[in-house]
XYZ file of C-alpha atoms in Angstrom:
544
model
C 79.725 23.295 -30.733
C 80.960 19.931 -29.470
C 81.894 18.841 -32.998
C 83.731 22.121 -33.619
C 85.890 21.651 -30.523
C 86.671 18.047 -31.404
C 87.640 19.022 -34.938
C 89.875 21.766 -33.573
C 91.513 19.318 -31.219
C 92.081 16.783 -33.985
C 94.311 19.369 -35.606
C 96.141 20.561 -32.490
C 96.332 17.637 -30.088
C 99.044 15.032 -29.919
C 100.213 12.311 -27.601
C 103.660 10.936 -27.048
C 102.722 7.302 -27.756
C 105.277 5.582 -29.913
C 107.296 8.755 -30.527
C 110.973 8.361 -31.177
C 113.321 10.202 -28.817
C 113.679 13.789 -29.926
C 114.828 17.140 -28.677
C 112.336 18.942 -26.495
C 110.679 22.136 -27.650
C 108.589 23.159 -24.644
C 108.223 22.146 -20.998
C 105.028 22.841 -19.039
C 105.295 22.136 -15.303
C 107.886 19.466 -15.986
C 105.963 17.815 -18.856
C 107.994 17.906 -22.059
C 106.806 18.225 -25.665
C 109.290 17.261 -28.382
C 109.941 18.964 -31.695
C 108.568 15.942 -33.528
C 105.293 16.167 -31.587
C 104.814 19.831 -32.399
C 105.806 19.328 -36.057
C 103.119 16.678 -36.424
C 100.545 19.113 -35.012
C 101.745 22.074 -37.035
C 101.825 20.153 -40.310
C 98.284 18.951 -39.718
C 97.251 22.573 -39.306
C 98.971 23.665 -42.518
C 96.612 21.529 -44.597
C 93.610 23.439 -43.256
C 95.077 26.971 -43.285
C 94.869 29.265 -46.304
C 95.815 32.447 -44.403
C 99.570 33.153 -44.480
C 99.474 34.988 -41.142
C 97.833 31.981 -39.478
C 100.756 29.771 -40.604
C 103.086 31.524 -38.157
C 105.107 28.930 -36.196
C 105.255 31.221 -33.161
C 101.482 31.820 -33.111
C 100.760 28.121 -33.558
C 103.112 27.310 -30.696
C 101.254 29.778 -28.456
C 97.919 28.164 -29.364
C 99.387 24.749 -28.657
C 100.635 25.864 -25.224
C 97.168 27.265 -24.439
C 95.619 23.986 -25.463
C 98.030 21.938 -23.322
C 97.264 24.166 -20.320
C 93.505 23.654 -20.718
C 93.785 19.888 -21.016
C 96.114 19.792 -17.991
C 93.480 21.721 -16.047
C 90.763 19.257 -17.120
C 92.779 16.318 -15.798
C 93.627 18.160 -12.570
C 89.923 18.618 -11.717
C 89.298 14.953 -12.705
C 86.823 15.541 -15.527
C 88.076 12.251 -16.983
C 86.446 10.388 -14.062
C 82.905 11.554 -14.885
C 80.573 8.651 -15.922
C 79.282 10.620 -18.940
C 82.851 11.124 -20.179
C 83.696 7.450 -19.702
C 80.566 6.344 -21.591
C 81.227 8.633 -24.520
C 84.891 7.643 -24.698
C 83.886 3.978 -24.777
C 81.767 4.749 -27.853
C 84.685 6.519 -29.558
C 87.071 3.715 -28.554
C 84.806 1.130 -30.201
C 84.497 3.222 -33.362
C 88.239 3.848 -33.646
C 89.195 0.224 -32.966
C 86.664 -1.239 -35.433
C 88.979 -1.080 -38.490
C 91.676 -2.980 -36.575
C 89.204 -5.811 -35.955
C 88.817 -6.419 -39.670
C 91.014 -8.740 -41.667
C 91.335 -6.740 -44.906
C 92.681 -9.697 -46.903
C 89.757 -11.790 -45.719
C 87.266 -9.004 -46.596
C 88.733 -8.718 -50.114
C 88.174 -12.462 -50.531
C 84.555 -12.084 -49.341
C 83.999 -9.311 -51.903
C 85.450 -11.433 -54.722
C 83.254 -14.370 -53.666
C 80.209 -12.089 -53.552
C 80.880 -10.926 -57.122
C 81.230 -14.500 -58.404
C 77.959 -15.412 -56.679
C 76.283 -12.311 -58.109
C 77.528 -13.108 -61.613
C 76.398 -16.752 -61.331
C 73.126 -18.135 -59.981
C 72.552 -21.521 -58.389
C 69.332 -23.530 -58.353
C 68.867 -25.759 -55.316
C 66.413 -27.518 -53.040
C 66.835 -28.165 -49.339
C 65.597 -30.054 -46.297
C 65.633 -28.402 -42.863
C 65.615 -29.940 -39.385
C 65.194 -27.095 -36.917
C 67.252 -26.569 -33.738
C 66.175 -24.212 -30.960
C 68.591 -21.443 -29.997
C 69.099 -22.931 -26.535
C 69.622 -26.497 -27.801
C 71.923 -28.719 -25.750
C 74.744 -30.705 -27.398
C 72.465 -33.761 -27.100
C 69.621 -31.985 -28.983
C 72.046 -30.789 -31.645
C 73.459 -34.275 -32.161
C 69.924 -35.707 -32.443
C 69.029 -33.192 -35.193
C 72.284 -33.901 -37.037
C 71.729 -37.666 -36.983
C 68.122 -37.218 -38.093
C 69.026 -35.220 -41.203
C 71.984 -37.522 -41.912
C 69.567 -40.493 -42.122
C 67.333 -38.523 -44.538
C 70.395 -37.877 -46.699
C 71.199 -41.605 -46.754
C 67.646 -42.418 -47.863
C 67.963 -40.024 -50.800
C 71.370 -41.442 -51.733
C 69.763 -44.888 -51.701
C 67.232 -43.848 -54.353
C 64.322 -42.041 -52.701
C 63.316 -38.711 -54.291
C 64.586 -35.557 -52.629
C 61.260 -33.734 -53.117
C 59.249 -36.579 -51.536
C 61.522 -36.720 -48.465
C 61.401 -32.909 -48.209
C 57.588 -32.850 -48.353
C 57.374 -35.492 -45.611
C 60.150 -34.525 -43.235
C 61.469 -30.996 -43.883
C 60.617 -28.512 -41.139
C 60.511 -25.686 -43.670
C 56.728 -25.404 -44.020
C 56.930 -24.204 -47.617
C 58.137 -27.708 -48.577
C 54.954 -29.376 -47.307
C 51.443 -29.548 -48.755
C 48.900 -27.590 -46.709
C 45.687 -29.598 -46.384
C 43.755 -26.640 -44.929
C 44.395 -24.208 -47.774
C 45.054 -26.740 -50.508
C 48.432 -25.128 -51.153
C 50.902 -27.444 -52.835
C 54.324 -27.615 -51.192
C 57.477 -26.843 -53.156
C 59.290 -30.040 -52.149
C 62.144 -27.914 -50.839
C 62.699 -26.274 -54.244
C 64.117 -22.749 -53.798
C 64.582 -21.897 -57.486
C 67.557 -19.807 -58.588
C 69.311 -17.483 -56.145
C 72.575 -15.593 -55.885
C 74.686 -13.654 -53.364
C 72.902 -12.092 -50.377
C 69.603 -13.905 -51.097
C 70.169 -16.550 -48.413
C 71.832 -16.588 -44.999
C 75.578 -16.798 -45.546
C 76.281 -20.423 -44.459
C 73.475 -21.577 -46.794
C 74.899 -19.527 -49.662
C 78.369 -21.030 -49.110
C 77.024 -24.588 -49.026
C 74.990 -24.073 -52.212
C 77.921 -22.676 -54.206
C 80.285 -25.367 -52.908
C 78.020 -28.290 -53.869
C 78.289 -29.733 -57.384
C 75.267 -30.160 -59.675
C 73.153 -33.233 -58.759
C 75.168 -33.823 -55.592
C 73.728 -33.699 -52.076
C 75.671 -31.768 -49.458
C 76.669 -33.065 -46.070
C 74.532 -31.588 -43.253
C 75.465 -28.004 -42.417
C 74.196 -25.610 -39.790
C 72.603 -22.161 -40.006
C 70.705 -20.093 -37.433
C 67.585 -22.124 -38.318
C 69.011 -25.606 -37.816
C 70.618 -28.325 -39.953
C 70.154 -28.443 -43.741
C 71.057 -30.644 -46.641
C 70.827 -29.302 -50.188
C 70.811 -30.705 -53.671
C 72.044 -28.438 -56.446
C 70.037 -28.749 -59.671
C 71.648 -26.133 -61.893
C 74.300 -23.443 -62.111
C 74.179 -20.648 -64.691
C 75.173 -17.086 -65.497
C 72.932 -14.722 -63.556
C 70.111 -12.891 -65.289
C 71.054 -9.830 -63.275
C 68.167 -7.715 -62.084
C 65.014 -6.480 -63.755
C 62.569 -3.694 -63.119
C 58.987 -4.887 -63.406
C 55.384 -3.989 -62.629
C 52.455 -6.244 -61.797
C 48.714 -6.375 -61.358
C 47.529 -8.520 -58.456
C 44.086 -9.929 -57.836
C 44.067 -11.409 -54.363
C 42.523 -14.814 -53.766
C 42.889 -17.838 -56.019
C 39.180 -18.571 -56.509
C 37.360 -18.979 -59.839
C 35.917 -15.447 -59.450
C 39.440 -13.997 -59.119
C 40.595 -15.994 -62.124
C 37.724 -14.549 -64.204
C 38.695 -11.026 -63.060
C 42.388 -11.403 -63.967
C 41.464 -12.852 -67.370
C 39.234 -9.825 -67.974
C 42.156 -7.495 -67.153
C 44.410 -9.533 -69.448
C 41.860 -9.072 -72.225
C 42.028 -5.292 -71.767
C 45.838 -5.425 -72.069
C 45.529 -7.412 -75.307
C 43.141 -4.691 -76.470
C 46.004 -2.164 -75.971
C 44.760 -0.542 -72.735
C 47.639 0.874 -70.637
C 49.149 -1.473 -68.048
C 49.735 1.394 -65.565
C 46.127 2.572 -65.754
C 44.765 -0.946 -65.252
C 47.114 -1.500 -62.279
C 45.867 1.688 -60.605
C 42.265 0.678 -61.242
C 42.264 -3.053 -60.477
C 45.410 -4.163 -58.589
C 44.990 -5.346 -54.995
C 48.624 -4.605 -54.093
C 48.468 -1.334 -52.070
C 52.247 -0.897 -52.175
C 52.508 -0.722 -55.956
C 49.091 0.077 -57.456
C 49.448 3.865 -57.164
C 52.792 3.569 -58.993
C 51.190 1.776 -61.908
C 52.160 -1.578 -60.379
C 55.897 -0.747 -60.367
C 57.847 -3.050 -58.013
C 61.240 -1.456 -58.600
C 64.411 -3.421 -59.292
C 64.878 -6.986 -58.030
C 66.913 -10.156 -58.594
C 65.469 -13.600 -59.241
C 65.709 -14.836 -55.657
C 63.845 -11.868 -54.207
C 60.365 -12.977 -55.268
C 58.398 -16.190 -54.790
C 59.406 -18.739 -57.422
C 56.315 -18.635 -59.734
C 56.492 -14.837 -59.853
C 60.243 -14.807 -60.434
C 59.977 -17.421 -63.181
C 57.251 -15.472 -65.010
C 59.031 -12.100 -64.682
C 62.459 -13.312 -65.837
C 60.928 -15.272 -68.734
C 59.881 -11.981 -70.380
C 62.353 -11.191 -73.158
C 61.565 -7.664 -74.314
C 60.861 -4.415 -72.496
C 57.066 -3.790 -72.255
C 56.274 -7.504 -72.725
C 53.712 -8.785 -70.219
C 52.878 -12.286 -69.071
C 49.698 -14.298 -69.225
C 47.855 -14.537 -65.868
C 49.587 -16.868 -63.403
C 48.995 -17.900 -59.828
C 51.076 -17.642 -56.635
C 50.040 -18.088 -53.016
C 49.130 -14.387 -52.946
C 46.621 -14.595 -55.803
C 46.598 -14.038 -59.575
C 49.182 -11.843 -61.289
C 50.109 -10.325 -64.601
C 53.682 -9.016 -64.731
C 55.241 -6.533 -67.169
C 58.958 -6.067 -67.927
C 60.067 -2.423 -67.622
C 63.862 -2.669 -67.814
C 66.714 -5.182 -67.671
C 69.796 -4.568 -65.523
C 72.674 -6.904 -66.555
C 75.514 -7.700 -64.139
C 78.184 -4.965 -64.189
C 81.945 -5.544 -64.154
C 83.765 -6.284 -60.882
C 85.400 -2.835 -60.856
C 81.991 -1.177 -61.251
C 80.411 -3.271 -58.500
C 83.336 -3.533 -56.060
C 82.423 -0.520 -53.920
C 78.755 -1.495 -53.536
C 79.618 -5.150 -52.894
C 82.107 -4.154 -50.202
C 79.423 -2.051 -48.494
C 76.986 -4.983 -48.678
C 79.578 -7.369 -47.269
C 80.287 -5.039 -44.351
C 76.585 -4.756 -43.538
C 75.945 -8.490 -43.817
C 76.381 -11.261 -41.281
C 79.485 -12.486 -43.121
C 81.450 -9.615 -41.569
C 81.379 -11.631 -38.348
C 83.692 -14.045 -40.162
C 86.220 -11.247 -40.623
C 86.219 -10.568 -36.881
C 86.346 -14.325 -36.293
C 89.432 -14.498 -38.500
C 91.074 -11.812 -36.325
C 90.111 -13.708 -33.153
C 91.540 -16.958 -34.507
C 94.764 -15.152 -35.358
C 94.960 -13.674 -31.850
C 94.320 -17.090 -30.289
C 97.530 -18.286 -31.934
C 99.486 -15.187 -30.879
C 98.305 -14.979 -27.258
C 98.961 -17.303 -24.350
C 95.421 -18.275 -23.278
C 94.731 -20.498 -20.265
C 91.357 -21.821 -19.078
C 91.170 -22.937 -15.445
C 89.201 -26.181 -15.099
C 88.370 -25.821 -11.412
C 87.025 -22.316 -11.905
C 85.014 -23.489 -14.950
C 83.068 -25.934 -12.799
C 80.627 -23.110 -12.028
C 79.268 -23.636 -15.580
C 77.631 -26.809 -14.274
C 75.706 -25.034 -11.510
C 72.021 -24.357 -12.086
C 72.033 -21.215 -9.923
C 75.036 -19.792 -11.801
C 73.622 -16.286 -12.223
C 72.735 -15.947 -8.537
C 76.052 -17.047 -7.009
C 77.306 -14.324 -4.581
C 80.147 -12.138 -5.870
C 82.432 -13.169 -3.020
C 82.374 -16.738 -4.364
C 83.268 -15.673 -7.921
C 86.753 -14.243 -7.507
C 88.787 -17.128 -8.962
C 90.483 -16.665 -12.328
C 88.536 -18.483 -15.045
C 90.657 -17.362 -18.040
C 94.096 -15.778 -18.353
C 95.076 -13.971 -21.566
C 98.820 -13.287 -21.446
C 99.126 -11.325 -18.190
C 95.432 -10.403 -17.865
C 93.323 -12.368 -15.390
C 89.590 -12.711 -16.023
C 87.435 -13.779 -13.083
C 84.334 -15.926 -12.692
C 82.484 -12.734 -11.752
C 83.336 -11.236 -15.158
C 81.790 -14.282 -16.835
C 78.618 -14.218 -14.704
C 78.165 -10.489 -15.415
C 78.530 -11.234 -19.141
C 75.818 -13.911 -19.165
C 73.441 -12.325 -16.645
C 71.072 -11.004 -19.325
C 71.980 -13.576 -21.964
C 69.657 -16.525 -21.508
C 68.971 -17.554 -25.105
C 71.958 -19.894 -25.438
C 73.401 -22.823 -23.521
C 76.027 -21.888 -20.905
C 78.865 -23.701 -22.660
C 78.183 -21.660 -25.829
C 78.056 -18.456 -23.808
C 81.448 -19.316 -22.326
C 82.998 -19.572 -25.806
C 81.417 -16.245 -26.746
C 82.708 -14.733 -23.494
C 86.234 -16.011 -24.133
C 86.286 -14.462 -27.621
C 84.838 -11.230 -26.229
C 87.656 -11.081 -23.658
C 90.276 -11.725 -26.366
C 88.886 -8.801 -28.377
C 88.810 -6.586 -25.260
C 92.411 -7.432 -24.458
C 93.406 -6.676 -28.034
C 91.617 -3.313 -27.977
C 93.114 -2.382 -24.611
C 96.598 -3.016 -26.002
C 96.117 -1.240 -29.325
C 97.683 1.914 -27.850
C 100.924 -0.056 -27.478
C 100.827 -1.827 -30.853
C 99.272 0.745 -33.220
C 100.791 4.254 -32.899
C 98.255 5.905 -35.217
C 95.363 4.502 -33.160
C 97.080 5.734 -29.984
C 97.484 9.240 -31.418
C 93.877 9.466 -32.539
C 92.453 8.021 -29.323
C 94.452 10.517 -27.257
C 93.153 13.324 -29.451
C 89.573 12.222 -28.799
C 90.197 11.826 -25.068
C 91.690 15.291 -24.744
C 89.183 16.846 -27.136
C 86.212 15.513 -25.216
C 87.737 16.731 -21.949
C 88.325 20.143 -23.477
C 84.685 20.315 -24.537
C 83.511 19.507 -20.988
C 85.937 22.054 -19.544
C 84.936 24.827 -21.975
C 81.293 24.050 -21.235
C 81.908 24.518 -17.530
C 84.330 27.445 -17.572
C 83.158 29.512 -20.555
C 79.999 28.603 -22.457
C 77.581 27.914 -19.608
C 78.921 30.808 -17.576
C 78.571 33.275 -20.456
C 74.910 32.381 -21.064
C 73.796 32.102 -17.428
C 75.785 34.947 -15.873
C 73.371 37.739 -16.849
C 74.940 40.263 -14.430
C 78.433 39.559 -15.754
C 77.176 39.871 -19.331
C 75.503 43.240 -18.614
C 78.623 44.523 -16.881
C 80.796 43.460 -19.819
C 78.391 45.138 -22.286
C 78.345 48.363 -20.290
C 82.139 48.455 -19.983
C 82.619 47.827 -23.722
C 79.598 49.795 -25.034
C 81.858 51.872 -27.289
C 82.479 48.741 -29.379
C 78.779 48.380 -30.292
C 76.479 50.501 -32.463
C 73.482 50.192 -30.136
C 72.864 50.307 -26.393
C 70.075 47.710 -26.721
C 71.643 44.502 -25.386
C 68.707 42.327 -26.512
C 69.155 43.393 -30.122
C 72.763 42.137 -30.302
C 72.827 39.633 -27.460
C 74.337 36.821 -29.566
C 77.280 38.981 -30.625
C 77.854 40.220 -27.077
C 77.769 36.677 -25.644
C 80.393 35.623 -28.206
C 82.634 38.572 -27.257
C 82.070 37.854 -23.560
C 83.138 34.229 -24.089
C 86.367 35.396 -25.745
C 86.930 37.792 -22.840
C 86.414 35.067 -20.238
C 88.667 32.633 -22.120
C 91.448 35.216 -22.484
C 91.410 35.944 -18.727
C 91.269 32.226 -17.919
C 94.264 31.461 -20.168
C 96.163 34.336 -18.560
C 95.476 32.838 -15.124
C 96.565 29.359 -16.249
C 99.807 30.751 -17.679
C 100.459 32.726 -14.480
C 100.130 29.554 -12.389
C 102.264 27.384 -14.657
C 105.973 27.147 -15.373
C 106.428 27.281 -19.152
C 109.790 27.026 -20.856
C 110.316 27.295 -24.635
C 113.637 26.166 -26.127
C 114.363 29.289 -28.180
C 117.173 27.700 -30.165
C 114.895 24.906 -31.361
C 112.078 27.381 -32.095
C 114.415 29.398 -34.337
C 115.328 26.236 -36.238
C 111.629 25.485 -36.797
C 110.954 29.018 -38.030
C 113.862 28.709 -40.445
C 112.760 25.238 -41.583
C 109.195 26.318 -42.415
C 110.027 29.872 -43.468
C 107.222 31.102 -41.224
C 107.886 33.399 -38.277
């Protein structure tokens, strides 16, 4: 029911934000509605109406007046002050403002980059020096200098793989003495868009073959990479495998036996169901679905993408999971940009790189707004007991954005449950958060369409709460009133058994209650319609 009311309101509500001056059409208790406002409402309705009678200008004006009276009543009894209303409106406000926080030009560039990096794969190796999430500037500088020295050693002739095996804090780069697993020396194989965290992807595609990047930061710490190759992507493949867990001699004998059965023309799917130790794929004949090169561990990816023809299968090979045989089911080449654009855009919007779009908006706003930080007020960042400082001592302005003052208390409330980052980083996050809030608060003055839609949601949600209180709840809980209504109007029903048609009677009772309520609202309100303007509208639309 809530959705129905909101949809109804979206077609009949309107606000005066940004409207040009126009002749008035109606006045309700001194509040004027212009012709332009009503025309916007009426024309919205026309798109959804296929009944000629329902297109009547006069009838639509009466419905609009009824609506305005209900919303006025909702505000008069302060339904807009209810916490539940405020919470729900905050959700709608965030949803409606989201598109305005996206830099569309920037997003288009991200989509184009994503296609290029889907169409082309890069092969790279890396070294990682980790940084904790709450690292101080001193810790961060130490990690940066450490990886910078490793880079210099490689530039001076030492092998990247050797340095990675010794010093990289990515465990896959190191040999494991306990298990006997050989490290990969930082070698990541080929990968493409969306396979790595975004800053890593950018660094890899911006580094030339055989060059070593400058240190760059991701959520894991500082990295350097060396690019080994760059080539057209193999796209995706669909493949199946048979896995024998464990890398012992016994497992090797078992996988070789299975391979012998495949050579003898036994079906791959049947052997997978019978012998594979992968519970996720064995019942599907070993089918792993569709994947790109970077999705699987390197030995598996290399073996799968080396298969040339559909139904070819590999010789047994080993990964850290055990012994495998892989079979090619289908190849999926890279599609054209136009074919992939929609899916890539959806991926971009779901990925972490969308934060860059919002960041681009923030950076633009920083240039447009007058933003002042107050040094004296910022001294609280140095206090160890920051989160427990009494409110009375936190009333100084810490930031001013144009005419909006933001207090120390606002900052402390923001960081109270955020303890994973250093305070100076939290302050930068807080400042950007306040810039976004200020922008959203002022959207009603800068974006007329947003203002219209937000007002529609505000009034629609209020109308729902009001109808719930005045009509719907009353009609279902007022059993005596319902019985009385049924008895009075029994001639309109084919049975005298209320239980048998209770749903229909409740619906009729709701209409009865609403009609009486509207009549009361009209009686207590002063409504004036400019008849001359109404006649012009009727003539203009050709609808009485």
